[in-house]
């Protein structure tokens, strides 16, 4: 799945967890394209968020794509649970296990779109041998584990490298970390066509004031297309 208009995927990591269902409804109504689900295990990354039960609870609340980013190791034992919970895309980290090809094959066998994510220190070349299995590549422009971090400039070159590797394949090139109206045009120019944004969207409003979310999504989309 590729797009000429960048996909905007609010990360609920920055949402109010006490009102998570309301927050998902609010960003859905505010015009987002996907809902990004940051799953963290306190092992692969230094934070713990939520698991398949939360994904299952959110699934009936939106028709938007649920984009599950698994920052967990090992990931293979949990792929089926996230698939059954209703995730549409399941992205695993290249660094999280020894058998990336096997993990991606398992996701495809579950009938889901398969993605791979790369940490800032991981070279673009690591995806070369699995490109034909991928529906999505996620370039982390911060070190995973926490929201609200600053954009890592060196990742722009990696985005461009991966864009060239993808060529004409229908693979979404997603970027996550420090995405704002200031950084969005640069990652899109480098080749990205899906933007994950947490703080820059959820800090702009609340579940009771979704017009703030709409304004933030609109501004991000406009900046990315400029």
Short mmCIF file of C-alpha atoms in Angstrom, two decimals:
data_model
loop_
_atom_site.label_atom_id
_atom_site.label_comp_id
_atom_site.label_asym_id
_atom_site.label_seq_id
_atom_site.Cartn_x
_atom_site.Cartn_y
_atom_site.Cartn_z
CA UNK A 1 0.00 0.00 0.00
CA UNK A 2 1.57 3.27 -1.07
CA UNK A 3 0.15 6.77 -1.02
CA UNK A 4 0.95 10.13 -2.60
CA UNK A 5 -0.80 11.86 0.31
CA UNK A 6 1.09 10.98 3.50
CA UNK A 7 -0.76 8.68 5.90
CA UNK A 8 -1.17 10.28 9.33
CA UNK A 9 -1.09 7.76 12.18
CA UNK A 10 -1.53 9.23 15.67
CA UNK A 11 0.36 7.22 18.28
CA UNK A 12 -1.83 6.53 21.28
CA UNK A 13 1.32 6.34 23.40
CA UNK A 14 0.78 10.09 23.88
CA UNK A 15 -2.95 9.78 24.58
CA UNK A 16 -4.71 9.93 27.95
CA UNK A 17 -4.63 6.27 28.99
CA UNK A 18 -7.46 6.83 31.45
CA UNK A 19 -9.71 7.65 28.46
CA UNK A 20 -8.12 5.57 25.73
CA UNK A 21 -11.36 4.62 23.99
CA UNK A 22 -12.52 8.24 23.90
CA UNK A 23 -9.12 9.32 22.59
CA UNK A 24 -9.22 6.81 19.73
CA UNK A 25 -12.73 7.93 18.77
CA UNK A 26 -11.61 11.58 18.89
CA UNK A 27 -8.60 11.21 16.57
CA UNK A 28 -10.68 9.02 14.26
CA UNK A 29 -13.31 11.77 13.98
CA UNK A 30 -10.52 14.36 13.65
CA UNK A 31 -9.45 12.81 10.36
CA UNK A 32 -6.51 10.52 11.02
CA UNK A 33 -5.80 7.68 8.59
CA UNK A 34 -4.45 4.97 10.91
CA UNK A 35 -4.20 4.42 14.67
CA UNK A 36 -0.63 3.59 15.72
CA UNK A 37 -0.31 1.19 18.65
CA UNK A 38 3.05 1.26 20.44
CA UNK A 39 3.39 -2.05 22.26
CA UNK A 40 6.31 -2.08 24.72
CA UNK A 41 7.46 -4.87 26.99
CA UNK A 42 9.93 -3.31 29.46
CA UNK A 43 12.57 -5.66 28.05
CA UNK A 44 13.27 -4.75 24.44
CA UNK A 45 12.55 -1.11 25.33
CA UNK A 46 12.61 0.59 28.76
CA UNK A 47 8.87 1.05 29.09
CA UNK A 48 5.70 -1.04 29.39
CA UNK A 49 2.47 -0.06 27.64
CA UNK A 50 -0.26 -2.58 26.78
CA UNK A 51 -0.95 -5.91 25.14
CA UNK A 52 -3.49 -7.68 22.92
CA UNK A 53 -6.39 -7.18 25.34
CA UNK A 54 -6.23 -3.41 24.89
CA UNK A 55 -6.03 -3.79 21.10
CA UNK A 56 -9.11 -6.03 21.23
CA UNK A 57 -10.96 -3.44 23.33
CA UNK A 58 -10.12 -0.65 20.88
CA UNK A 59 -10.98 -2.60 17.72
CA UNK A 60 -14.76 -2.04 17.85
CA UNK A 61 -14.30 1.71 18.35
CA UNK A 62 -12.85 2.55 14.93
CA UNK A 63 -12.85 1.34 11.35
CA UNK A 64 -9.39 2.85 10.81
CA UNK A 65 -6.34 0.67 10.29
CA UNK A 66 -4.87 -0.51 13.59
CA UNK A 67 -1.12 -0.29 13.09
CA UNK A 68 0.57 -2.40 15.80
CA UNK A 69 4.25 -1.65 16.38
CA UNK A 70 5.63 -4.46 18.54
CA UNK A 71 8.63 -3.28 20.55
CA UNK A 72 8.85 -6.64 22.26
CA UNK A 73 11.29 -9.54 22.33
CA UNK A 74 10.64 -12.29 21.60
CA UNK A 75 7.77 -11.30 19.33
CA UNK A 76 6.85 -14.58 17.65
CA UNK A 77 4.85 -16.06 20.59
CA UNK A 78 2.52 -13.02 20.53
CA UNK A 79 1.87 -12.53 16.83
CA UNK A 80 -1.29 -14.66 16.77
CA UNK A 81 -2.71 -12.86 19.81
CA UNK A 82 -2.30 -9.45 18.18
CA UNK A 83 -3.75 -10.73 14.92
CA UNK A 84 -6.81 -12.13 16.71
CA UNK A 85 -7.16 -8.88 18.67
CA UNK A 86 -7.75 -7.03 15.42
CA UNK A 87 -4.44 -5.46 14.40
CA UNK A 88 -4.36 -4.86 10.63
CA UNK A 89 -0.61 -4.29 10.38
CA UNK A 90 1.89 -6.02 12.65
CA UNK A 91 5.38 -4.54 12.68
CA UNK A 92 8.28 -6.27 14.41
CA UNK A 93 11.78 -5.01 15.07
CA UNK A 94 14.67 -6.35 13.03
CA UNK A 95 16.73 -6.32 16.23
CA UNK A 96 14.22 -8.21 18.38
CA UNK A 97 14.94 -11.76 17.26
CA UNK A 98 17.27 -13.99 15.23
CA UNK A 99 14.79 -15.00 12.52
CA UNK A 100 13.21 -11.93 10.93
CA UNK A 101 12.17 -13.83 7.80
CA UNK A 102 10.33 -16.42 9.91
CA UNK A 103 8.53 -13.71 11.91
CA UNK A 104 7.35 -11.95 8.76
CA UNK A 105 6.17 -15.23 7.24
CA UNK A 106 4.17 -15.91 10.40
CA UNK A 107 2.47 -12.51 10.19
CA UNK A 108 1.56 -13.08 6.54
CA UNK A 109 0.23 -16.56 7.39
CA UNK A 110 -2.11 -14.90 9.91
CA UNK A 111 -3.57 -12.81 7.07
CA UNK A 112 -2.08 -9.53 8.27
CA UNK A 113 0.14 -6.91 6.67
CA UNK A 114 3.75 -7.34 7.77
CA UNK A 115 6.17 -4.59 8.75
CA UNK A 116 9.72 -4.32 10.00
CA UNK A 117 11.08 -1.51 12.16
CA UNK A 118 14.68 -0.30 12.37
CA UNK A 119 16.25 1.42 15.37
CA UNK A 120 18.44 4.48 14.71
CA UNK A 121 21.70 2.47 14.89
CA UNK A 122 20.43 -0.27 12.55
CA UNK A 123 21.53 0.05 8.91
CA UNK A 124 19.07 0.15 6.04
CA UNK A 125 20.70 -2.89 4.45
CA UNK A 126 19.15 -5.22 7.03
CA UNK A 127 15.83 -5.19 5.14
CA UNK A 128 17.34 -6.12 1.77
CA UNK A 129 16.69 -9.86 2.09
CA UNK A 130 13.07 -9.52 3.21
CA UNK A 131 11.74 -6.71 1.02
CA UNK A 132 9.44 -8.99 -0.94
CA UNK A 133 7.70 -10.06 2.28
CA UNK A 134 7.07 -6.53 3.49
CA UNK A 135 4.05 -4.28 3.39
CA UNK A 136 5.71 -1.63 5.56
CA UNK A 137 9.13 -0.44 6.70
CA UNK A 138 9.23 1.73 9.82
CA UNK A 139 12.27 3.93 10.37
CA UNK A 140 12.63 5.05 13.98
CA UNK A 141 13.82 8.65 14.14
CA UNK A 142 14.16 8.42 17.92
CA UNK A 143 15.31 5.56 20.12
CA UNK A 144 12.18 3.54 20.91
CA UNK A 145 10.74 3.41 24.38
CA UNK A 146 9.35 6.86 25.15
CA UNK A 147 7.33 9.56 23.45
CA UNK A 148 8.28 13.21 23.19
CA UNK A 149 11.89 12.74 22.05
CA UNK A 150 13.77 14.92 19.58
CA UNK A 151 14.14 13.95 15.93
CA UNK A 152 17.47 12.28 15.01
CA UNK A 153 18.73 14.03 11.87
CA UNK A 154 20.95 11.18 10.66
CA UNK A 155 17.89 9.05 9.90
CA UNK A 156 16.96 11.16 6.87
CA UNK A 157 19.70 9.46 4.87
CA UNK A 158 18.44 6.04 5.98
CA UNK A 159 14.90 6.92 4.84
CA UNK A 160 16.27 7.88 1.42
CA UNK A 161 18.29 4.66 1.20
CA UNK A 162 15.28 2.52 2.02
CA UNK A 163 13.10 4.43 -0.44
CA UNK A 164 15.60 3.58 -3.15
CA UNK A 165 15.67 -0.08 -2.07
CA UNK A 166 11.87 -0.29 -2.18
CA UNK A 167 11.76 0.92 -5.76
CA UNK A 168 8.36 0.18 -7.29
CA UNK A 169 7.29 -2.32 -4.62
CA UNK A 170 3.98 -1.39 -2.92
CA UNK A 171 5.61 -0.92 0.48
CA UNK A 172 4.63 1.85 2.88
CA UNK A 173 7.66 3.73 4.24
CA UNK A 174 6.73 4.93 7.71
CA UNK A 175 8.63 7.24 10.08
CA UNK A 176 8.14 7.47 13.85
CA UNK A 177 9.77 9.87 16.29
CA UNK A 178 9.81 13.63 16.66
CA UNK A 179 7.35 14.14 13.81
CA UNK A 180 6.01 17.70 13.75
CA UNK A 181 5.00 20.18 11.03
CA UNK A 182 8.69 21.18 10.99
CA UNK A 183 10.15 17.69 10.47
CA UNK A 184 7.33 16.20 8.36
CA UNK A 185 8.30 17.87 5.05
CA UNK A 186 11.86 16.62 5.40
CA UNK A 187 10.97 12.98 5.97
CA UNK A 188 8.46 13.06 3.12
CA UNK A 189 11.07 14.60 0.84
CA UNK A 190 13.41 11.77 1.83
CA UNK A 191 10.79 9.23 0.76
CA UNK A 192 8.42 8.53 3.64
CA UNK A 193 4.69 8.27 2.96
CA UNK A 194 3.36 7.47 6.45
CA UNK A 195 3.94 9.61 9.53
CA UNK A 196 3.49 8.51 13.13
CA UNK A 197 2.91 11.44 15.48
CA UNK A 198 2.16 11.28 19.18
CA UNK A 199 2.86 14.40 21.20
CA UNK A 200 2.38 16.80 18.30
CA UNK A 201 -1.22 15.58 17.92
CA UNK A 202 -2.34 14.61 21.41
CA UNK A 203 -0.85 17.69 23.08
CA UNK A 204 -3.03 19.84 20.82
CA UNK A 205 -6.39 18.88 22.30
CA UNK A 206 -8.27 16.33 24.33
CA UNK A 207 -11.00 13.75 23.89
CA UNK A 208 -13.43 16.52 24.87
CA UNK A 209 -11.84 19.01 22.46
CA UNK A 210 -11.20 16.99 19.28
CA UNK A 211 -11.04 20.17 17.19
CA UNK A 212 -7.50 20.54 18.54
CA UNK A 213 -6.67 17.09 17.18
CA UNK A 214 -8.22 17.97 13.83
CA UNK A 215 -6.15 21.14 13.60
CA UNK A 216 -2.95 19.26 14.45
CA UNK A 217 -3.64 16.50 11.92
CA UNK A 218 -4.53 19.04 9.24
CA UNK A 219 -1.37 21.05 9.93
CA UNK A 220 0.81 17.95 9.82
CA UNK A 221 -0.73 16.76 6.57
CA UNK A 222 -0.45 20.21 4.98
CA UNK A 223 3.19 20.56 6.03
CA UNK A 224 4.03 17.09 4.72
CA UNK A 225 2.52 17.94 1.32
CA UNK A 226 4.10 21.39 1.08
#
